[in-house]
Coordinates of C-alpha atoms in Angstrom, one line a residue:
X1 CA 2.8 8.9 24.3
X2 CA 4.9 7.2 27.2
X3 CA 8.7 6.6 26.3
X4 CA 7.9 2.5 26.6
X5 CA 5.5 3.1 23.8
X6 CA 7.9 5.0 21.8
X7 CA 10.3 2.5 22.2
X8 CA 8.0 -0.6 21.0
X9 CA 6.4 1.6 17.9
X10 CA 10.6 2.3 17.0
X11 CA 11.1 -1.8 17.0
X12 CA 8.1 -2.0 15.0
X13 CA 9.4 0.2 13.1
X14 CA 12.5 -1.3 12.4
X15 CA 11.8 -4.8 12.2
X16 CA 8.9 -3.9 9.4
X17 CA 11.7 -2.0 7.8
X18 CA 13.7 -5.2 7.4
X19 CA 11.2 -7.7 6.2
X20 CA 9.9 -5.1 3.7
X21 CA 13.4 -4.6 2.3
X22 CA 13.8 -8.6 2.4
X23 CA 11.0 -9.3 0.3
X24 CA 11.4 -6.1 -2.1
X25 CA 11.2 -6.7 -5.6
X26 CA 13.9 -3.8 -6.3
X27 CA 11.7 -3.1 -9.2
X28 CA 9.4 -0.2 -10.6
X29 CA 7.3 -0.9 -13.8
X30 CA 3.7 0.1 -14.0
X31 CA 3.3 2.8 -15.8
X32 CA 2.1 5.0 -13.4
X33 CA 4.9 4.0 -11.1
X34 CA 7.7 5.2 -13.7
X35 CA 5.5 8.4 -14.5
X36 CA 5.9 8.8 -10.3
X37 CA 9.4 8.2 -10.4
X38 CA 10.2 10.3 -13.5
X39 CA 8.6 13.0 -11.7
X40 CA 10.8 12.6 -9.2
X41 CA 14.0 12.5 -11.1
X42 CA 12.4 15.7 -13.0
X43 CA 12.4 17.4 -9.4
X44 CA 15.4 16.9 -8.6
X45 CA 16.8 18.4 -12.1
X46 CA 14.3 21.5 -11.6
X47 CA 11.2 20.6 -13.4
X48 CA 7.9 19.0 -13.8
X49 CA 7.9 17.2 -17.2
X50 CA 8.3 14.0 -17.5
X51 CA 9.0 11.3 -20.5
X52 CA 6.8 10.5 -22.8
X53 CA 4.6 7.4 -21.7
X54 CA 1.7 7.4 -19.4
X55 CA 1.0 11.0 -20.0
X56 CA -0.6 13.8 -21.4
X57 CA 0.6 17.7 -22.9
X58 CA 0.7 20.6 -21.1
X59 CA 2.3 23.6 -20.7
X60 CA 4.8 23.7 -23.5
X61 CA 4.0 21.2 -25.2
X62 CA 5.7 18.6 -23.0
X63 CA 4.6 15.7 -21.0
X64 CA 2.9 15.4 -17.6
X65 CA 1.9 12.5 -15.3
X66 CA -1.3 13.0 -13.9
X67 CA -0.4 12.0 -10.8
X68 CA -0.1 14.0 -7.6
X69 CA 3.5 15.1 -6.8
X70 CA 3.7 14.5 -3.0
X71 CA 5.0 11.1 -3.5
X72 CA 7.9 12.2 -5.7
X73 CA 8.8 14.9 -3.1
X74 CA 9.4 12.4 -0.3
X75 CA 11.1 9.7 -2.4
X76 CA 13.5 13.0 -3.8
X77 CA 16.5 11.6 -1.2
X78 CA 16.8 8.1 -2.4
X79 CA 16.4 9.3 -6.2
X80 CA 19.1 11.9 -5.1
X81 CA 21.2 9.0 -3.9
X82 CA 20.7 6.2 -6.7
X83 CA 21.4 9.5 -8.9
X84 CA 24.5 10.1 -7.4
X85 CA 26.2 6.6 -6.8
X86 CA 25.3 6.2 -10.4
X87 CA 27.2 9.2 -11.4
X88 CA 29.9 8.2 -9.5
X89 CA 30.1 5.0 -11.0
X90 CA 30.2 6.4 -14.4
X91 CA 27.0 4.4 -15.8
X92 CA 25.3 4.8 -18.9
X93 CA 21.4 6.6 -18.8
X94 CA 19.9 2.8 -19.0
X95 CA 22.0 1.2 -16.1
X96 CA 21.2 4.8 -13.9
X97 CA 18.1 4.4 -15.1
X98 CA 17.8 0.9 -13.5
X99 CA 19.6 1.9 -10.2
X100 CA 17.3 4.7 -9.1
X101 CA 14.5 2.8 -10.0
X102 CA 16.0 -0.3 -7.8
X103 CA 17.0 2.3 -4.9
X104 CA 13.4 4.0 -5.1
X105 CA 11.5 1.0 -5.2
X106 CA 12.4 0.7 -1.3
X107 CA 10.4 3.5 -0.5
X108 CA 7.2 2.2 0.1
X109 CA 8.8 -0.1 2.2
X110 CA 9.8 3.0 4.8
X111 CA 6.2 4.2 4.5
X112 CA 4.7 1.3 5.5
X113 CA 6.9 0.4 8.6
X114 CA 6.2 3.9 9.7
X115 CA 2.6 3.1 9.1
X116 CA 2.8 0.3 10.9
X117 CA 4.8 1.7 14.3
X118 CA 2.3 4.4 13.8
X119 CA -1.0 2.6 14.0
X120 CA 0.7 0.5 17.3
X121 CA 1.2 4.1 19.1
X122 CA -2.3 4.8 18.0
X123 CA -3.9 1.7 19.4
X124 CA -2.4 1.8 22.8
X125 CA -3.2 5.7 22.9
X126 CA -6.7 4.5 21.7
X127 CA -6.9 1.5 24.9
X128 CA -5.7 -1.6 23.5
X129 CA -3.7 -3.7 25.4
X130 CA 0.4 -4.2 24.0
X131 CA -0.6 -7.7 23.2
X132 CA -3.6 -6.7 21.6
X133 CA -2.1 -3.5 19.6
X134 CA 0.9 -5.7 18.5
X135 CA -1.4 -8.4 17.1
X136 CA -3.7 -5.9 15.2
X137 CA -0.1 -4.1 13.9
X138 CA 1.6 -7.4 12.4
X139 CA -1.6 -8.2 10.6
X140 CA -1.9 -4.9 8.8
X141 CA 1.5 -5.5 8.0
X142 CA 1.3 -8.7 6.7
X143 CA -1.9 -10.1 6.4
X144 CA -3.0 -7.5 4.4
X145 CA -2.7 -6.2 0.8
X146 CA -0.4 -3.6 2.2
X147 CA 2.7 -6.2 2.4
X148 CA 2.0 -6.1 -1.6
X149 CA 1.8 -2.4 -1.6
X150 CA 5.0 -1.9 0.4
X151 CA 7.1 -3.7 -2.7
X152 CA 5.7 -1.3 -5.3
X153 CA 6.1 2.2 -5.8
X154 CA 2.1 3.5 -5.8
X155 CA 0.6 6.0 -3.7
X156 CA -1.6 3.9 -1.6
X157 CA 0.4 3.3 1.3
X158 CA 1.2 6.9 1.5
X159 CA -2.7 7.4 1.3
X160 CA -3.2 5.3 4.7
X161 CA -0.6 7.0 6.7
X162 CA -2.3 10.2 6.4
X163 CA -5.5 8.8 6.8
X164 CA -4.7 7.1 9.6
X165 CA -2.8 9.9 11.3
X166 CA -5.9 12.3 10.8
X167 CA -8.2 9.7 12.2
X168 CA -5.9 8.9 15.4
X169 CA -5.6 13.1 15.5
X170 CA -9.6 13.3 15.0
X171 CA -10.4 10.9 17.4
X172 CA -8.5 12.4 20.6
X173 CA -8.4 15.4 20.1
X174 CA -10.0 17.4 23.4
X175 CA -8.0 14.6 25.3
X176 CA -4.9 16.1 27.6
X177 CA -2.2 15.7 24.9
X178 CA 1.1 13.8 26.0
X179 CA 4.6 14.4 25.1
X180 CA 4.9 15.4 21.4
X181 CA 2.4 17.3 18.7
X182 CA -0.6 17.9 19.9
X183 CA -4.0 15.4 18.5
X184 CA -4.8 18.2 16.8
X185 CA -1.9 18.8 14.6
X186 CA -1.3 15.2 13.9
X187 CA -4.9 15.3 12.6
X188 CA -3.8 18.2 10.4
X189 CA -0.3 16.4 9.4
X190 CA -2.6 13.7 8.0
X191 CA -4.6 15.4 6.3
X192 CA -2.2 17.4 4.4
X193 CA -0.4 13.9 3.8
X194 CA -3.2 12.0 2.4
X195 CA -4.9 15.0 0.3
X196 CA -1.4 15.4 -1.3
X197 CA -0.5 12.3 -2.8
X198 CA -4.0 11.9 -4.0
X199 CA -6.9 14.9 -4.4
X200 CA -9.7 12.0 -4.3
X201 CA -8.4 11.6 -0.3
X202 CA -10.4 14.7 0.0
X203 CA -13.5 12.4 0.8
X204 CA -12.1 10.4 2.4
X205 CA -10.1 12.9 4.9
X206 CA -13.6 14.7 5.1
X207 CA -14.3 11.6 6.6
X208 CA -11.9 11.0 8.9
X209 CA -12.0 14.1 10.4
X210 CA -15.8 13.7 11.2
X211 CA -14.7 13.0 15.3
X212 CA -13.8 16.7 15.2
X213 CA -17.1 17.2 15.5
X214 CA -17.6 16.3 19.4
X215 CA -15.0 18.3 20.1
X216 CA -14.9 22.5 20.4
X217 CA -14.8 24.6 16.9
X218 CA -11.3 25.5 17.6
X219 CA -9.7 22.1 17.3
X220 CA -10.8 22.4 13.8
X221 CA -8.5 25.1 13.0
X222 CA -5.3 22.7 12.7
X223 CA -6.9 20.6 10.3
X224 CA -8.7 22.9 8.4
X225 CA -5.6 24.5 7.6
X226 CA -3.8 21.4 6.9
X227 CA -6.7 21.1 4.2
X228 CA -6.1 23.9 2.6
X229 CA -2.0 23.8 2.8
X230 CA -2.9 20.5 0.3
X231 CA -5.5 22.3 -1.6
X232 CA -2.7 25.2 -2.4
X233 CA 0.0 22.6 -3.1
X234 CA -2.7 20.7 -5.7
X235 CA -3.1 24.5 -7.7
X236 CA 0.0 25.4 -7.5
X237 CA 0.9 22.1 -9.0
X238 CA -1.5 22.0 -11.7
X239 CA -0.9 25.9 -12.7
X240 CA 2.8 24.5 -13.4
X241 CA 1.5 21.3 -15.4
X242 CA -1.6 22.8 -16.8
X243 CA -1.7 26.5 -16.6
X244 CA -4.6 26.3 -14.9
X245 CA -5.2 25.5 -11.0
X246 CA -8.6 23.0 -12.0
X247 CA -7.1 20.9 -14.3
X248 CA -5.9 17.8 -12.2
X249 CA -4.7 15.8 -15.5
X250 CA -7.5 12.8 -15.3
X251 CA -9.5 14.1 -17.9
X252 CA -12.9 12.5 -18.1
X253 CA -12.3 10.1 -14.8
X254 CA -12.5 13.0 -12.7
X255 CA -15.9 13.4 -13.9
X256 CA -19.6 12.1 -13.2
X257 CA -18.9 10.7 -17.0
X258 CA -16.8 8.1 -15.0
X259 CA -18.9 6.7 -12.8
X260 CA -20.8 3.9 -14.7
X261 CA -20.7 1.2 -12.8
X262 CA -23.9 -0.2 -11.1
X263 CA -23.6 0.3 -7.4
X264 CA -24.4 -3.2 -6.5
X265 CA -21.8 -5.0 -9.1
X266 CA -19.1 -2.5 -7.4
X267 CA -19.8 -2.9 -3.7
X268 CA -19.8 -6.7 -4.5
X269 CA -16.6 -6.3 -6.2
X270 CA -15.0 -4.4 -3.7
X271 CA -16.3 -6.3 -0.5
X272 CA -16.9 -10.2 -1.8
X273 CA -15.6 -11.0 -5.4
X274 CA -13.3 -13.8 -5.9
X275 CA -11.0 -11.1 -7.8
X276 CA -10.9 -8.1 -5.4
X277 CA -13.3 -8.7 -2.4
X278 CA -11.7 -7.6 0.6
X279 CA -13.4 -9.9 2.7
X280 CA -10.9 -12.4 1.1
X281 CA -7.5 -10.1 0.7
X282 CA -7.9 -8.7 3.8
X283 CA -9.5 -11.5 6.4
X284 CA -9.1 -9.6 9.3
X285 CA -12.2 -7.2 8.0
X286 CA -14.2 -9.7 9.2
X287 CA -14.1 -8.6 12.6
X288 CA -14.6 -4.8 11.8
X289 CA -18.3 -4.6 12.0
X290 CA -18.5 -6.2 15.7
X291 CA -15.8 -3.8 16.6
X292 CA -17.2 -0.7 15.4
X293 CA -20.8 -1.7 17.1
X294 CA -18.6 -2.6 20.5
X295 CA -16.6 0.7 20.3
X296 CA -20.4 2.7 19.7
X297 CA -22.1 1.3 22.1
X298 CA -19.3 1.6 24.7
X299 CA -18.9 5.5 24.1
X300 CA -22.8 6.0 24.2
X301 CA -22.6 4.3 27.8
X302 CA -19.9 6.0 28.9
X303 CA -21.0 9.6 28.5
X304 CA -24.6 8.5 27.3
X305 CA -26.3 12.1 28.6
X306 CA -23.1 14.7 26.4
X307 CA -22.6 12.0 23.6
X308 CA -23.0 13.0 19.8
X309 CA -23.5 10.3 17.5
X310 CA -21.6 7.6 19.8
X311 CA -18.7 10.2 20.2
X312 CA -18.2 10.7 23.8
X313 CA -15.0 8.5 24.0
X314 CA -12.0 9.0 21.8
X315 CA -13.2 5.1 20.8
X316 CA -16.3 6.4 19.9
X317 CA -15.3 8.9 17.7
X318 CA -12.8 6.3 16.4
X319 CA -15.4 3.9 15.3
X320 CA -17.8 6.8 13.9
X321 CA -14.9 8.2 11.8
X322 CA -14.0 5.1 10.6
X323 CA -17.2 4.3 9.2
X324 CA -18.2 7.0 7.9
X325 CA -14.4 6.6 5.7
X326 CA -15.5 3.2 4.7
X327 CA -19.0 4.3 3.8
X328 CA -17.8 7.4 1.7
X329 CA -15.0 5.5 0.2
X330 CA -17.9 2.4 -1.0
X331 CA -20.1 5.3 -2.7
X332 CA -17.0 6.8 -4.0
X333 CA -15.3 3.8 -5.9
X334 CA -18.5 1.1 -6.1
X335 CA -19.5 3.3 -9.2
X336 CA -16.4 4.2 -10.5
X337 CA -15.7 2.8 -13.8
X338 CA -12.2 1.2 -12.7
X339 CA -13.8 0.4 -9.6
X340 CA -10.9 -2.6 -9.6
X341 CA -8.2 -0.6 -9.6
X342 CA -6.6 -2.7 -12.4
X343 CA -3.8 -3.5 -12.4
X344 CA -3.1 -3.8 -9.1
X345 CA -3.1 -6.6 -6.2
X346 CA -6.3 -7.0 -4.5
X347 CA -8.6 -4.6 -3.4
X348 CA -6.4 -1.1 -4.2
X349 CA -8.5 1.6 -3.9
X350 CA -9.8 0.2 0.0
X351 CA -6.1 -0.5 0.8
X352 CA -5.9 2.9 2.3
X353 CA -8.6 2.3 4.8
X354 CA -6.9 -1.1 6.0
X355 CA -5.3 0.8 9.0
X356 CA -8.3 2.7 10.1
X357 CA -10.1 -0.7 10.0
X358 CA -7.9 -2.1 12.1
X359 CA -7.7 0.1 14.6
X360 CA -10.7 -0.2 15.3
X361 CA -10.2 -3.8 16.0
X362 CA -7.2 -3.7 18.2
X363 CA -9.3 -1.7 21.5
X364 CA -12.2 -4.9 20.8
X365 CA -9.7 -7.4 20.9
X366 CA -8.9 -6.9 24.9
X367 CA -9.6 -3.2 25.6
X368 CA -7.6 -2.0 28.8
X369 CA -7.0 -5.5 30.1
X370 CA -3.7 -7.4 30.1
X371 CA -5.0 -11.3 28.4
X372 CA -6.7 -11.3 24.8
X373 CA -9.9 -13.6 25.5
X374 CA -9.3 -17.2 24.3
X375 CA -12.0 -17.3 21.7
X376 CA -10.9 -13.8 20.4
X377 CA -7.4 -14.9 20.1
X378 CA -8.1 -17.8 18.5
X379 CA -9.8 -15.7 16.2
X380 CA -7.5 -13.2 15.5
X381 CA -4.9 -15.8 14.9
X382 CA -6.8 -17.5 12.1
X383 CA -7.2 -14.5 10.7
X384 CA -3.3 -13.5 10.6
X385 CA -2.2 -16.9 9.6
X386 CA -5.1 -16.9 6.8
X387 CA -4.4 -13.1 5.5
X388 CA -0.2 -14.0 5.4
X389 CA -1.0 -16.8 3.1
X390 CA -3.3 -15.2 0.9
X391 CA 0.1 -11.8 0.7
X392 CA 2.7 -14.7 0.3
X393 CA 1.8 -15.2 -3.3
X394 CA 1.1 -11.8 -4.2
X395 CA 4.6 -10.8 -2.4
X396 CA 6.5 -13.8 -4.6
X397 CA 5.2 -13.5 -7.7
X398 CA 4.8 -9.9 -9.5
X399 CA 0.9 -9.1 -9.8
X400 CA 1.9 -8.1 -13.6
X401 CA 3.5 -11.7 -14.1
X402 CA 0.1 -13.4 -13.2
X403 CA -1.5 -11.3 -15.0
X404 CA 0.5 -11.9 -18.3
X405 CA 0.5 -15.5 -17.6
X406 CA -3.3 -15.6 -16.7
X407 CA -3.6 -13.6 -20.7
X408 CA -5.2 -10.5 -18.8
X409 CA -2.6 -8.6 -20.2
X410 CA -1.9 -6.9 -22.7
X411 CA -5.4 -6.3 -22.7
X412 CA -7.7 -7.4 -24.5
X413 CA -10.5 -5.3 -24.4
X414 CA -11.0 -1.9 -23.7
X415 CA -11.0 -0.6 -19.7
X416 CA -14.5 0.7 -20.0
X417 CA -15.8 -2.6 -21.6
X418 CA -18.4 -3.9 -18.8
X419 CA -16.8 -7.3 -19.4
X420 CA -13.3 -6.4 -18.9
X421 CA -11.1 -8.9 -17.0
X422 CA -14.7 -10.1 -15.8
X423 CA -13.2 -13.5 -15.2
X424 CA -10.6 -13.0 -13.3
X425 CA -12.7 -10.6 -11.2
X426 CA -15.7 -12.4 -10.6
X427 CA -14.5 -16.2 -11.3
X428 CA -13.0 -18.1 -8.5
X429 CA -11.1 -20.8 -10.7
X430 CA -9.4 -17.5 -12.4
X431 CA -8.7 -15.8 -8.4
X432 CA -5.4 -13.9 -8.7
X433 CA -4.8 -15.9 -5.1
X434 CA -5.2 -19.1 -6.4
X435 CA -2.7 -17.8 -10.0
X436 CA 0.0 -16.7 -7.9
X437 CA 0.2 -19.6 -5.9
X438 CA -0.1 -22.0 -8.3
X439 CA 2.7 -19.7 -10.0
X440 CA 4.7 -19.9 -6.5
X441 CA 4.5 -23.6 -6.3
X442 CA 5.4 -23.7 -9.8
X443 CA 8.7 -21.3 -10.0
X444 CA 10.2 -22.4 -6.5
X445 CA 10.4 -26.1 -8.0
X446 CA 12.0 -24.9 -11.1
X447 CA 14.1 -22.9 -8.8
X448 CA 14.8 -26.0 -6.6
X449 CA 15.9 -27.9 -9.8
X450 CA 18.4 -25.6 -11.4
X451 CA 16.2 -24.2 -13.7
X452 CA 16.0 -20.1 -12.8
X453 CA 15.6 -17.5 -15.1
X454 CA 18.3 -15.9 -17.2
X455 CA 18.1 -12.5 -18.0
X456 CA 20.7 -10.6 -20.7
X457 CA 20.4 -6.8 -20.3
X458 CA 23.2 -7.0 -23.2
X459 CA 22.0 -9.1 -25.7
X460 CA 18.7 -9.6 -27.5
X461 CA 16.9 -11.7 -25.5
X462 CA 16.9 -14.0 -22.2
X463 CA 16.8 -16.9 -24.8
X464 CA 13.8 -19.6 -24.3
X465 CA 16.4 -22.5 -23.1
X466 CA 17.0 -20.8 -20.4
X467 CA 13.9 -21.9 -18.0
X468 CA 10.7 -23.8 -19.3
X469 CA 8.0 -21.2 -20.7
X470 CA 4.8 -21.7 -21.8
X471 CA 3.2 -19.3 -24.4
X472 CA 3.4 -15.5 -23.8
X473 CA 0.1 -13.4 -24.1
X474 CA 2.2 -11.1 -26.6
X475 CA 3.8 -14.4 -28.2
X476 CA 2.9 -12.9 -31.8
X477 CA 4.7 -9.6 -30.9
X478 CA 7.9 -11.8 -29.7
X479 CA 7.5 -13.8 -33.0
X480 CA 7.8 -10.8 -35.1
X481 CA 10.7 -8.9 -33.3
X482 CA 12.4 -11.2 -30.9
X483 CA 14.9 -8.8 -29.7
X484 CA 12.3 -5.6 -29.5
X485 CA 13.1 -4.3 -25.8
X486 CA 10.2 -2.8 -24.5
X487 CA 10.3 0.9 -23.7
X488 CA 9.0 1.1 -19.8
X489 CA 11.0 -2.7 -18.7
X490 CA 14.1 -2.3 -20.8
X491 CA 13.2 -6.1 -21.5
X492 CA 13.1 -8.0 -24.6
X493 CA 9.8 -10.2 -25.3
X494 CA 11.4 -13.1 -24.2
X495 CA 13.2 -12.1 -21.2
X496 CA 9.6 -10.9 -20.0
X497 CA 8.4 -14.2 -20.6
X498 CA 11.1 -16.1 -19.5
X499 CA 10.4 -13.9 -15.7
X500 CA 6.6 -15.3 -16.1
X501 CA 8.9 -18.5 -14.0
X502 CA 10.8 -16.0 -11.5
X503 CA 10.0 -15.0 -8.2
X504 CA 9.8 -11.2 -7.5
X505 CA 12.6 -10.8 -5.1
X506 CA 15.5 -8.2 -5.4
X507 CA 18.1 -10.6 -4.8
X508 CA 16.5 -12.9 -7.1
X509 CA 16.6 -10.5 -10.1
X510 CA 20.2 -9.8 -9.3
X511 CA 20.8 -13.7 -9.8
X512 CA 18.6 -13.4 -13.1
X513 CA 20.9 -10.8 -14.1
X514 CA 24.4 -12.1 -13.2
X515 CA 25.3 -9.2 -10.9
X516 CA 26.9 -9.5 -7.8
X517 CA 27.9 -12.9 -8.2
X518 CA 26.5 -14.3 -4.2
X519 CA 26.4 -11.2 -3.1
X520 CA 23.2 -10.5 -3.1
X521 CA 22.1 -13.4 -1.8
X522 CA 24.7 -13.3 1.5
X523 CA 23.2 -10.0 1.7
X524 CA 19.7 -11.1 2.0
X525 CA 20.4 -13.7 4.1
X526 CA 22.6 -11.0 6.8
X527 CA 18.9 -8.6 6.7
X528 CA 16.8 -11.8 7.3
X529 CA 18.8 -12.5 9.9
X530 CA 18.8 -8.8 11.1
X531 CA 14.8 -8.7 10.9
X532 CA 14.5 -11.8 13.4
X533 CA 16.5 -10.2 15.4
X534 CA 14.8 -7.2 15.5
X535 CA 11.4 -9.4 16.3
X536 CA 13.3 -10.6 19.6
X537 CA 13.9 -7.2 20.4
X538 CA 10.6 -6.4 19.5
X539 CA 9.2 -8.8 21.7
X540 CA 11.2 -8.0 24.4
X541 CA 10.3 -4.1 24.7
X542 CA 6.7 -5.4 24.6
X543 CA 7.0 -7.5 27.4
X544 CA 8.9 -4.5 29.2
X545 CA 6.4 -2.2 28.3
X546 CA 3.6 -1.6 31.0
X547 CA -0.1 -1.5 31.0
X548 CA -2.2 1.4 31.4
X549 CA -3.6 1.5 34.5

């Protein structure tokens, strides 16, 4: 990679970094997110147990998430440090509770700014022009689901950086290798990355590494062994959980007793429901099928006579690895019985191919030359503006609030019942897009007018003068015991419902709270004015960087 490169892909880098951590919700509350983090905390004291909560027994007797542990290794330094500061300030085991969960909540804001100066490296290696690689980067970034992703703590974002990284690795690999690691071992880094925070990204990796097959048998061995490094780090894992290296924790979902759903109802979810349809989440999808028959065909005329399969270009075996990903990921999750990934934001099991989508998309856009082609850029820019307004609500307001507010939760029925959250999957009027906004236009008046939430981490609860409500989805569990605090949220019933009128922003919930006093709002304001910054110098190493010849 030339130094000019390197130097855009590090603005990228850091200008992502600062929007991320401006629109963070400085919050972890799924339950699979505070199983994660638990982990985590568990790690750093020396063991794998967790709380009770999402979980299940093992060895011992004790609890164990069923999630993958690669997640909690990397978030281990900013645990260690919210830990720490904690201790140092001398807080009780809620209030540390609170601040590694606020610290660690950032993390998937790092991941995806390195995703995204990653996936611009990877689409000027791959032939796209700067203007045409930046363009493709800022609308994974945010005009994508992944904007979402980057404010919560799941493993999805982790997911696409490795799959990315062992596409990009797959794809050049038997190219002369530039400064840095060889194709090769960046295929195998992501592949060990993505396998390790989830074992169903064995597929998927399987897939991604299919370009490896134009190339010579020994450029496999990198990956391959990057394959197994994850497979050893999975047994080993599940030996200490479980006592046994097979048992991943997931019970019947992990097998063919899980996958229930008719192919057709889940490929339509997945691709065109009002709910979760990527074609919606995710508009810049809709240029993925012209660029993957553009990249094929341009590899089969380029080395038409030694071609495999449309692989005789690193584009080529870009837009056959890509594919096949997709194709393995549909089969994969269109008959899984939570093919909706609930509850979630979109689309979250296909998040992880977003990157690989768009990479593909960056090379079509211009290729080697300099100017984007009118019509494509007009395009492309529709598709940016249209995919940052459909994030803006889902990056305001909490997917959990809308969900509370829309009654899907608590649920109602069970996860396996065929006509669970059918509505809000399959029914435009009940869209998530259209409930968060209409919750966005809602809360940022009552915001405007004085009337923000009021949290009391003290008392019982936030009280209901404190902001207009309307009736909770749990309302008969607030009217029994008001001042219950649930267990996961340290919230009481009403100061969850009272946050049904907030907007899910770190500095915002500081407010809520009464900490800090302005504080947290000055500091906002400095890191928004940090980011644009950052965009100028952004734009300014582009324009300084030089087109291939």
């Amino acid at each position: 990679m030339r130094s000019e490169t390197r130097r855009t892909a590090l603005w990228v880098f850091v200008f992502a970094l600062l929007v991320y951590i401006v629109s963070g919700g400085g919050r972890i509350v799924g339950s699979d997110e505070v199983s994660m983090l638990e982990l985590s905390r568990g790690l750093l004291a020396g063991h794998v147990w967790v709380p009770e909560g999402a979980t299940l027994k093992g060895q011992g007797g004790r609890d164990y998430t069923k999630n993958a542990a690669a997640q909690a290794v990397l978030a281990l330094p900013l645990v260690a440090v919210g830990e720490t500061a904690a201790r140092l300030a001398h807080l009780d085991e809620q209030r540390t509770r609170l601040a590694v969960r606020f610290l660690a909540s950032f993390f998937n804001a790092f991941i995806c700014a390195l995703l995204l100066a990653a996936c611009y490296a990877a689409a000027r290696r791959l032939g796209a022009s700067r203007r045409a690689a930046l363009l493709t980067t800022l609308t994974l970034g945010f005009a994508t689901p992944l904007w979402v992703y980057s404010k919560s703590f799941m493993a999805e974002p982790l997911e696409a950086l490795g799959l990315l990284l062992a596409l990009y690795g797959a794809s050049m690999s038997g190219t002369p290798s530039q400064r840095g690691m060889t194709p090769e071992r960046v295929a195998a880094l992501g592949a060990f990355i993505a396998i390790s925070a989830k074992l169903s990204m064995l597929p998927l990796t399987c897939g991604a590494l299919v370009p490896l097959l134009a190339v010579p048998r020994r450029s496999w061995r990198w990956p391959a062994a990057g394959v197994a490094l994850a497979l050893a780090g999975h047994a080993l894992y599940n030996a200490a959980r479980f006592g046994t290296a097979l048992e991943t924790g997931y019970g019947a979902q992990a097998t063919p007793a899980a996958y229930t759903t008719p192919i057709l109802v889940g490929l339509y979810g997945l691709l065109l429901s009002s709910g979760k349809g990527l074609a919606w989440f995710a508009p810049a999808a809709w240029f993925v099928p012209a660029a993957l028959r553009d990249g094929w065909r341009e590899s089969r005329r380029a080395e038409a006579t030694r071609s495999r399969f449309g692989m005789g270009t690193p584009r080529g075996r870009l837009c056959v690895g890509a594919l096949a990903t997709t194709v393995l990921a549909l089969l994969l999750y269109s008959r899984f019985q939570h093919w909706a990934g609930d509850g979630s934001y979109g689309p979250r099991y296909l998040v992880p191919l977003l990157p690989l989508m768009l990479l593909c998309v960056g090379p079509a856009l211009a290729g080697w030359r300099k100017a984007i082609p009118r019509s494509k850029l007009r395009l492309a820019l529709f598709a940016l503006a249209l995919g940052a307004f459909v994030q803006v609500g889902g990056v305001a307001i909490y997917f959990g609030a809308q969900m509370r507010e829309a009654g899907d939760y608590p649920y109602a029925l069970p996860l396996e019942d065929p006509h669970f959250m059918s509505d809000s999957h399959f029914n435009p009027r009940y869209s998530p897009v259209a409930g968060s906004w209409r919750m966005l236009w809602r809360n940022a008046g009552e915001h405007m007018s004085g009337q923000a939430p009021r949290l009391d981490m003290h008392a019982g609860g936030a009280g209901d003068s404190a902001t207009p409500t309307s009736p909770a989805p749990n309302a008969s569990v607030a009217a029994a015991d008001p001042d219950a605090r649930d267990a996961r949220t340290g919230l009481s019933a009403a100061e969850q419902r009272s946050l049904l009128h907030g907007l899910d922003f770190w500095w915002l919930y500081l407010g809520y709270a009464g900490v800090g006093g302005m504080a947290p709002l000055a500091l906002a304001w400095l890191l928004a004015a940090l980011a644009v910054l950052a965009g100028l110098r952004l734009r300014a190493a582009m324009r300084e960087e030089t087109e291939a010849p």
